[in-house]
Amino acid sequence: MSIRGRIAIIGAAETTELGRIPHLSAIGLHADAARNAIADAGIAKSDIDGIACAGQSPVAVAQYLGITPSYVDGTSVGGCSFMLHVRHAAAAIDAGMCEMVLVTHGESGKSRVGMAGFGGGGDGSLQGQFEVPYGPTGPPTMFPIGVLRYMKELGLTHEQLASVAVVQREWAAQNPRAMMRDLVTVDDVLSSRMVAYPMHLLECCLVTDGGGAVIVTSAERARAMDLPNPPVYLMGTGESSETPMVSQMEDFTTSKAFRVAGAKAFAEAGISHADVDHLMIYDAFAHLPIYGLEDLGFVGRGEAGAFIAEGNTKPGGSLPLNTNGGGLSYTHTGMYGMFAIQESVRQVRGTAAAQVPNVKISIAHGVGGMFAASGTLVLTNQEL
Amino acid sequence: MDLTAPSERDEGAEVTTTPSKAVPRPTPETQPFWDGCAAGELRLQRCSSCDAHYFPPRPFCPTCLSDQVTWETASGRGTLHTYVINHRAAPGFEAPYAIAVVQLDEGPRMMSNIVGIENTPENLELDMALEVTFEPRGDMMLPVFQPASTGGGQ
C-alpha cells in the first residue's frame, strides 16, 4: 500500500510579502498564506476539514481561520515539519480520515511580532546541561559543527563550500522575490564576516519574515474539481529523526535522518536519481546541500563539493538545485521547509521565477533542527 | 528547533543584566555525572550486556534498553573530533572561542570547550589529544578539555 499518485497538492502560496513584515504577527502570517493558498486552489474555506502547522498550535490557526477540523496535526520537528505534515495528511486522506488538509507556516523571524518563546527545553534539558554551557549562540554556532570533520575526512575545501552560496545567488538573481540578488564570487563569500569558523556570513541563511501554505487532497477529488492550477501529485514521501543534540550525531559527515527519509521517498516513488529534474535541499547553511546531495544518493561520498563548484547545480546545469535562491539568498524565516515545497510546486507547475525547462519530477528535502529530523517529498505533474 | 534568542536577531538590543555563563541544571538521571564533576572525575555509564559506554546519561542502555548499567570513572582522555569557532559570544563568554566535540577514549562523544590554548584554527588540529579538566560554573563544575600533557602539546 502506498500513497503514490493517490494524493495531490491543489493549492500552494506564500505570504503576500516576504522579508520584513512588521505589521503581521506570526499567526497573521499563517493566515495570510492560508488565504492565498485557498485562492490559489479556487476552493471554499468550508472544503477544508484538516489542519496542520508547526510553530503555532494548529488549534490556534484553525480557530483564527474559523475552521473546525476533523484532522489535526501539530507535528513540530523544526523546519522540515511541513514535509511531514504533507506526508501525514496524505496517509490520513487515503485512509478516509479527512478529505482536504490545509498546511500552514508563518514566522515573524525578523520582526519578532507575536512569536512564541524559544524551545530547547531549558537548563535542565539534555541540551541545557550538555551543550548550552559551552556557549553556542544559535544555529550558526551549532549546526555547522561537523563541517571541519567533513573537510578532513572527505577533502571538501573552503572554496567549494563557498561555491554553494555563489551558485545559489545565481538562481536568486533571476528571482524578483529573492531578498539577495546581487551576484557574488567565492572571494566575496570567503571575505565576508566570520560567524562561526569555518562558516562566513554568506554561508549562513537569511533571517526574514514570511510564510506559506499548501492544500492537500486526494488525486481522485483533484481530478473531479475545476482547478485554476494543475494539481501536483505526491509520488513518494519519507521522514526520520536522529538526535535533538547535534553533538550526538552518529557521524558528523552524514545525516542518518537524511538517508532514511530520502531512501523511503525514492522507494515509494519508484524512481531513480536520473528521473529527478529539479531538487530542493533545505539550506540553512552552505554545507546542507553538500550533505543532502550525498545522503540522498545523487553523488558519491565526498563528491558533492566538487559537483556544486563545477556548476552542475547552477542555472543550465544537469541538476538544478535550490532554484529560488534558497535559504541563503531567497528567504529564511526560521523553518524554511515550506518554501522548499513552494518552489518544488512552482517548478512542476512551470510557474517558477527561474523556471527549469520541462520539470516533471521535483524533490523537496527538508531538515529539522540541526540534523535532528528530516522529511522528503517527491512531486510530479504527471498522473500516475 | 530554532535556538536563536530574540536578542541576537535584533542588532543592538540592550543587555540589562550582568551576563554570566549558562549553568547546567541536573536531573535525577544526570545527577551522578555532575557529582563526578564536582569530585574532579568524568563519569560515564557503561552497559553490562553491551560492554559499551554511552552518553548523555540515562538509566538504561540506548543500544539494548537494559537497565544493567553502571557508573564508571572515565580516563578523561580524548581527541578533538570537530568544532566551530564562535565569533558571537554567548553571555559571559569572550569571542572568539571554540565549541568542540570531543571523542572520548571510551567511545562516546561530548560537546565541550577547549582551554589552555588560544582557540585558533592553527592551534586546533582535528584529532589532537585532549584531557579533561573542570571549570567552576555557578555552584557546579563543568568538564572542559585542554591539550593532553603527554601528547606533546603546549
XYZ file of C-alpha atoms in Angstrom:
538
model
C 0.000 0.000 0.000
C 1.311 3.378 -0.933
C 0.055 6.903 -1.469
C 1.988 7.049 -4.756
C -0.093 9.064 -7.219
C -3.145 8.997 -4.945
C -2.683 12.417 -3.346
C -2.378 15.900 -4.841
C -1.376 19.376 -3.760
C -4.073 21.572 -5.288
C -3.180 24.900 -3.741
C 0.159 26.448 -2.836
C 1.110 30.002 -2.000
C 3.417 32.084 0.125
C 2.617 35.176 2.137
C 1.843 38.235 0.022
C 5.059 39.832 1.218
C 8.391 38.346 2.253
C 11.321 39.808 4.121
C 10.331 42.398 6.721
C 6.628 42.312 7.589
C 6.289 44.116 10.942
C 2.558 44.701 10.505
C 1.707 40.995 10.771
C 2.148 38.652 13.722
C 3.282 35.070 13.330
C -0.273 33.745 13.330
C -1.238 36.534 10.935
C 1.412 35.229 8.528
C -0.089 31.726 8.774
C -3.468 33.206 7.913
C -2.189 35.376 5.056
C -0.510 32.357 3.460
C -3.598 30.202 4.056
C -5.913 32.715 2.386
C -3.562 32.922 -0.585
C -3.411 29.128 -0.879
C -7.199 28.855 -0.692
C -7.454 31.415 -3.505
C -4.762 29.578 -5.461
C -6.766 26.349 -5.226
C -10.022 28.084 -6.058
C -11.769 26.349 -3.174
C -14.061 27.499 -0.400
C -12.753 27.520 3.132
C -15.539 25.114 4.030
C -13.909 22.482 1.795
C -11.075 22.219 4.291
C -11.529 19.651 7.042
C -7.961 19.163 8.206
C -5.296 21.487 9.595
C -1.558 21.074 10.130
C 1.144 23.501 11.159
C 4.258 23.997 13.244
C 5.421 26.968 15.275
C 1.914 27.997 16.139
C -0.561 25.488 17.538
C -2.837 24.003 14.867
C -5.637 24.666 17.337
C -4.836 28.370 17.262
C -4.512 28.545 13.480
C -7.767 26.636 12.922
C -9.647 28.912 15.273
C -8.037 32.031 13.768
C -9.199 30.973 10.309
C -12.600 29.806 11.516
C -12.028 26.188 10.553
C -13.473 23.270 12.509
C -11.107 20.445 11.626
C -11.692 16.718 11.822
C -7.963 16.118 11.423
C -5.306 17.995 13.443
C -1.536 17.584 13.076
C 0.831 19.631 15.218
C 3.985 17.713 14.337
C 6.779 20.111 15.208
C 10.233 18.809 14.426
C 11.738 22.015 13.071
C 11.973 23.335 9.557
C 11.031 20.102 7.782
C 7.767 19.790 9.750
C 5.788 20.739 6.640
C 7.152 17.820 4.635
C 5.940 15.591 7.448
C 2.580 17.385 7.527
C 2.069 16.677 3.825
C 3.104 13.060 4.328
C 0.786 12.567 7.295
C -2.065 14.338 5.506
C -1.604 12.005 2.554
C -1.970 8.983 4.809
C -4.989 10.441 6.592
C -6.745 11.365 3.352
C -6.005 7.972 1.834
C -7.416 6.309 4.960
C -10.592 8.354 4.730
C -9.984 10.270 7.956
C -10.431 13.594 6.190
C -10.658 14.971 2.676
C -8.738 18.196 2.388
C -5.906 19.367 4.628
C -4.529 22.888 4.943
C -0.849 23.009 5.920
C 0.354 26.426 7.050
C 3.574 28.135 8.009
C 4.226 31.655 9.292
C 7.072 33.127 11.271
C 7.966 36.646 12.226
C 11.601 35.609 12.216
C 12.943 39.112 11.668
C 10.381 41.382 13.288
C 9.508 39.006 16.165
C 5.829 40.020 16.251
C 3.702 37.559 18.188
C 6.330 34.824 18.269
C 6.261 32.123 20.923
C 9.302 31.653 23.147
C 12.179 29.521 22.001
C 12.485 25.819 22.594
C 15.397 23.752 23.758
C 13.820 22.625 26.986
C 15.564 24.928 29.483
C 18.666 24.404 31.571
C 17.515 21.012 32.859
C 17.137 19.515 29.375
C 19.935 17.434 27.922
C 20.837 20.306 25.601
C 20.705 22.665 28.565
C 23.107 20.502 30.551
C 25.457 19.180 27.904
C 25.534 21.747 25.065
C 24.337 25.204 26.104
C 27.016 25.645 28.860
C 29.681 25.576 26.146
C 28.496 28.838 24.651
C 26.520 28.288 21.435
C 24.661 31.371 20.240
C 22.080 29.987 17.889
C 22.153 27.628 14.913
C 25.172 29.237 13.156
C 27.360 28.161 16.061
C 25.986 24.628 16.298
C 24.604 23.365 13.008
C 27.949 23.551 11.132
C 29.908 21.856 13.909
C 30.616 18.826 11.732
C 31.935 20.756 8.746
C 35.612 20.632 9.758
C 35.282 16.888 10.291
C 33.726 16.543 6.848
C 36.562 18.611 5.365
C 39.231 16.450 6.977
C 37.670 13.107 6.088
C 36.320 13.868 2.634
C 38.524 16.664 1.317
C 35.983 19.470 0.970
C 37.708 22.837 0.536
C 36.667 26.215 1.888
C 36.340 27.385 -1.720
C 33.964 24.541 -2.607
C 31.834 25.305 0.449
C 31.716 28.967 -0.555
C 30.655 27.980 -4.069
C 27.326 26.754 -2.663
C 26.459 30.357 -1.813
C 27.818 31.618 -5.142
C 25.700 29.221 -7.217
C 22.536 29.855 -5.266
C 22.962 33.589 -5.736
C 22.944 32.915 -9.486
C 19.472 31.433 -9.073
C 18.346 34.249 -6.785
C 19.475 36.814 -9.336
C 16.663 35.530 -11.569
C 14.027 35.787 -8.838
C 12.432 39.176 -8.100
C 11.129 37.913 -4.741
C 14.576 36.851 -3.553
C 15.982 39.040 -0.828
C 19.608 38.901 -2.034
C 20.034 39.140 -5.815
C 23.491 40.614 -6.469
C 25.936 38.051 -7.822
C 28.826 37.137 -5.531
C 32.168 35.401 -6.028
C 33.953 32.799 -3.942
C 36.254 35.595 -2.758
C 33.228 37.662 -1.689
C 31.958 34.743 0.374
C 35.330 33.988 1.953
C 35.936 37.645 2.794
C 32.507 38.122 4.394
C 32.416 38.302 8.185
C 33.293 35.130 10.070
C 30.235 33.984 12.034
C 31.489 30.669 13.350
C 34.647 29.303 11.744
C 34.558 27.806 9.157
C 31.245 29.490 8.289
C 31.225 33.026 6.876
C 28.202 35.298 6.851
C 27.322 34.480 3.230
C 27.367 30.766 4.067
C 24.596 31.330 6.633
C 20.917 31.743 5.837
C 18.936 34.952 5.900
C 16.612 35.858 8.773
C 13.257 37.012 7.414
C 9.507 37.214 7.983
C 7.147 35.195 5.815
C 5.053 32.105 5.424
C 3.439 29.684 3.033
C 0.633 27.165 2.819
C -0.387 24.180 0.756
C -3.696 22.381 0.371
C -3.661 18.616 0.069
C -6.451 16.337 -1.130
C -6.924 13.066 -2.963
C -5.913 12.814 -6.613
C -9.380 11.479 -7.321
C -11.025 14.558 -5.876
C -8.491 16.847 -7.567
C -9.401 15.358 -10.945
C -13.089 15.964 -10.279
C -12.527 19.624 -9.382
C -12.349 22.565 -11.712
C -8.948 23.779 -10.508
C -7.382 27.040 -11.643
C -3.930 25.439 -11.430
C -2.921 21.903 -12.365
C -2.657 19.517 -9.415
C 0.779 18.456 -8.260
C 0.829 14.766 -7.395
C 2.654 13.196 -4.493
C 4.880 10.410 -5.803
C 6.839 9.472 -2.728
C 7.465 10.602 0.831
C 9.853 9.921 3.670
C 10.659 11.101 7.157
C 13.010 10.304 10.006
C 14.797 11.721 13.022
C 18.206 11.321 14.577
C 19.050 13.482 17.600
C 17.971 16.724 19.273
C 21.646 17.270 20.208
C 23.913 17.927 17.246
C 26.875 16.834 19.368
C 25.416 13.324 19.428
C 25.203 12.754 15.667
C 26.383 9.254 14.829
C 28.676 10.554 12.104
C 29.423 14.235 11.584
C 29.936 13.787 7.842
C 26.468 12.426 7.023
C 22.895 12.730 8.280
C 21.173 9.485 9.234
C 17.789 11.224 9.106
C 18.514 12.376 5.536
C 19.473 8.877 4.440
C 16.403 7.215 5.946
C 13.870 9.808 4.726
C 15.404 10.022 1.261
C 15.529 6.258 0.737
C 11.888 5.885 1.791
C 10.794 8.612 -0.620
C 12.740 7.188 -3.574
C 11.448 3.683 -2.895
C 7.831 4.800 -2.686
C 8.150 6.936 -5.812
C 9.791 4.083 -7.679
C 12.255 6.404 -9.381
C 15.979 6.581 -9.900
C 18.104 9.682 -9.416
C 18.269 10.220 -13.174
C 14.483 10.711 -13.167
C 14.728 13.799 -10.953
C 14.509 17.048 -12.938
C 14.698 19.502 -10.062
C 15.794 19.398 -6.453
C 15.357 21.494 -3.319
C 17.615 20.780 -0.341
C 16.906 22.872 2.735
C 19.918 25.171 3.058
C 20.069 26.828 6.445
C 23.831 26.760 5.907
C 26.065 26.114 2.922
C 27.051 22.620 3.997
C 23.489 21.290 3.885
C 23.190 20.902 0.095
C 26.504 19.026 0.232
C 25.262 16.592 2.862
C 21.889 16.364 1.095
C 23.283 15.544 -2.344
C 25.325 12.704 -0.868
C 22.822 11.395 1.663
C 20.035 11.321 -0.943
C 22.416 9.462 -3.250
C 22.729 11.965 -6.098
C 26.526 11.812 -5.854
C 29.003 9.607 -4.054
C 30.564 10.314 -0.667
C 32.856 13.307 -0.759
C 31.817 14.306 -4.278
C 29.182 16.963 -3.597
C 31.521 19.904 -3.022
C 33.195 19.499 -6.403
C 29.831 18.706 -8.025
C 28.467 22.097 -6.950
C 31.707 24.027 -7.512
C 31.893 22.660 -11.077
C 28.500 24.138 -11.877
C 26.253 21.087 -12.052
C 23.568 22.667 -9.885
C 23.623 26.195 -11.302
C 21.298 27.631 -13.972
C 21.734 25.450 -17.053
C 23.371 22.663 -15.028
C 22.405 18.998 -15.075
C 20.735 19.046 -11.638
C 19.074 22.399 -10.876
C 19.219 22.831 -7.097
C 17.617 25.414 -4.822
C 16.304 27.400 -7.748
C 14.536 30.064 -5.685
C 17.917 31.086 -4.282
C 17.406 29.013 -1.144
C 17.609 29.961 2.473
C 20.947 31.587 1.694
C 19.523 34.116 -0.789
C 15.721 33.825 -1.154
C 14.204 33.841 2.309
C 14.578 32.023 5.620
C 12.047 32.579 8.362
C 13.428 30.004 10.777
C 11.564 26.948 9.483
C 12.304 27.170 5.771
C 10.910 23.800 4.634
C 7.604 25.290 3.484
C 9.474 27.477 0.989
C 11.298 24.466 -0.451
C 7.907 22.816 -1.036
C 6.549 26.016 -2.619
C 9.426 26.183 -5.105
C 9.067 22.494 -5.996
C 5.353 23.063 -6.654
C 6.128 26.105 -8.824
C 8.747 24.192 -10.795
C 6.458 21.252 -11.603
C 3.652 23.687 -12.409
C 6.034 25.590 -14.695
C 5.489 28.904 -12.897
C 8.810 29.486 -11.118
C 10.679 32.768 -11.483
C 13.778 30.871 -12.595
C 11.871 28.111 -14.376
C 13.762 24.966 -15.323
C 12.520 23.598 -18.697
C 10.261 20.530 -18.651
C 10.273 19.664 -14.965
C 8.233 16.512 -14.416
C 9.671 15.345 -11.108
C 10.912 17.533 -8.274
C 12.156 16.623 -4.809
C 11.800 18.866 -1.774
C 14.074 17.686 1.021
C 13.957 19.284 4.432
C 15.929 19.268 7.653
C 14.532 19.890 11.106
C 16.552 21.330 13.944
C 20.254 20.735 13.441
C 20.265 17.369 11.655
C 17.569 16.471 14.196
C 14.881 15.390 11.746
C 14.188 15.148 8.046
C 11.350 14.977 5.543
C 11.368 14.289 1.801
C 8.632 14.819 -0.793
C 8.747 13.641 -4.408
C 6.341 15.722 -6.517
C 5.235 15.369 -10.119
C 2.833 16.913 -12.607
C 2.174 13.503 -14.160
C -0.879 11.411 -13.362
C 0.236 8.041 -12.055
C 14.141 23.785 16.583
C 15.225 27.362 16.481
C 17.729 28.251 19.169
C 18.313 31.836 18.193
C 17.472 34.151 21.040
C 15.406 37.172 20.096
C 18.171 39.497 21.261
C 20.540 38.057 18.649
C 18.187 38.925 15.868
C 17.643 42.495 16.963
C 21.007 44.107 16.452
C 21.805 46.479 19.262
C 19.372 45.015 21.784
C 20.281 46.202 25.256
C 21.649 43.849 27.840
C 20.229 44.827 31.197
C 21.616 42.103 33.428
C 25.190 41.136 34.192
C 25.946 38.338 31.770
C 27.025 35.031 33.212
C 27.653 31.725 31.538
C 24.811 29.227 31.400
C 24.710 26.813 34.326
C 23.528 23.236 33.798
C 20.682 22.038 35.995
C 20.935 18.326 36.841
C 18.003 15.957 36.716
C 17.795 12.768 38.794
C 19.099 10.816 35.806
C 22.140 13.034 35.302
C 22.974 13.876 38.921
C 25.731 11.205 39.216
C 27.519 12.754 36.230
C 27.555 16.174 37.858
C 28.509 14.700 41.247
C 31.507 13.204 39.446
C 32.461 16.562 38.009
C 32.287 18.102 41.475
C 34.683 15.371 42.630
C 37.025 16.068 39.717
C 36.068 12.942 37.802
C 34.492 12.436 34.397
C 31.975 9.656 34.938
C 30.284 7.684 32.182
C 27.708 4.959 32.224
C 28.518 1.537 30.842
C 26.049 -1.156 29.805
C 26.970 -4.539 31.278
C 25.450 -6.587 28.482
C 26.759 -4.461 25.604
C 30.013 -3.772 27.431
C 29.903 -0.254 25.977
C 29.926 3.245 27.417
C 27.298 5.768 26.420
C 26.470 9.467 26.827
C 24.487 11.568 27.689
C 23.310 9.871 30.888
C 20.098 7.888 31.099
C 19.109 4.987 33.341
C 19.170 2.410 30.558
C 21.371 1.451 27.635
C 20.385 3.268 24.425
C 21.513 0.268 22.385
C 19.762 -2.667 24.123
C 17.477 -0.878 26.631
C 18.944 -2.895 29.521
C 18.954 -1.218 32.917
C 22.020 -3.231 33.935
C 24.193 -0.145 33.702
C 26.887 1.166 35.991
C 28.669 4.455 36.534
C 32.408 4.358 35.950
C 35.151 6.930 36.122
C 36.393 7.585 32.613
C 40.012 8.151 31.664
C 39.323 11.790 30.894
C 41.303 11.391 27.693
C 40.053 12.026 24.204
C 40.675 13.711 20.890
C 39.339 16.809 19.158
C 36.705 15.409 16.805
C 35.283 18.598 15.290
C 34.474 22.197 16.237
C 33.403 25.671 15.245
C 34.972 28.911 16.488
C 32.122 31.104 17.627
C 32.500 34.812 16.871
C 29.231 35.850 18.564
C 29.805 35.445 22.266
C 27.210 33.850 24.498
C 26.574 35.607 27.840
C 29.745 35.515 29.940
C 31.936 34.311 27.061
C 34.587 36.299 25.224
C 34.641 35.619 21.475
C 36.171 34.031 19.570
C 36.089 30.641 21.278
C 35.721 27.083 20.100
C 32.640 24.955 20.644
C 34.058 21.499 20.225
C 33.022 17.875 20.083
C 35.451 15.646 21.949
C 35.856 11.976 21.054
C 36.346 10.274 24.407
C 38.686 7.275 24.523
C 35.794 5.211 25.923
C 33.719 5.771 22.759
C 31.070 8.424 23.387
C 31.457 11.998 22.201
C 30.538 15.144 24.103
C 30.392 18.836 23.436
C 32.919 20.942 25.301
C 35.228 23.945 25.264
C 38.992 23.843 24.749
C 41.035 25.666 27.403
C 44.721 26.299 27.955
C 45.384 27.161 24.319
C 44.377 30.064 22.125
C 41.374 28.887 20.119
C 42.579 29.427 16.541
C 42.244 27.152 13.501
C 46.041 26.794 13.521
C 46.172 25.655 17.147
C 43.148 23.409 16.999
C 44.052 20.449 14.844
C 41.433 17.750 14.466
C 42.298 14.553 16.334
C 44.776 16.279 18.666
C 44.976 14.635 22.086
C 42.980 16.238 24.883
C 42.404 15.660 28.567
C 39.572 16.724 30.800
C 39.755 19.468 33.381
C 36.972 21.147 35.306
C 35.879 24.748 35.448
C 33.581 26.303 38.036
C 30.175 27.215 36.654
C 27.800 28.692 39.232
C 27.940 26.157 42.060
C 28.665 23.382 39.569
C 31.856 22.083 37.968
C 31.786 21.781 34.179
C 34.004 19.376 32.214
C 36.179 21.151 29.641
C 39.260 19.913 27.806
C 42.855 21.014 27.394
C 45.698 19.730 25.234
C 46.948 16.463 26.730
C 50.060 16.925 28.830
C 51.530 13.706 27.462
C 50.520 14.401 23.908
C 53.430 16.702 23.099
C 51.160 19.728 23.243
C 51.884 23.090 24.873
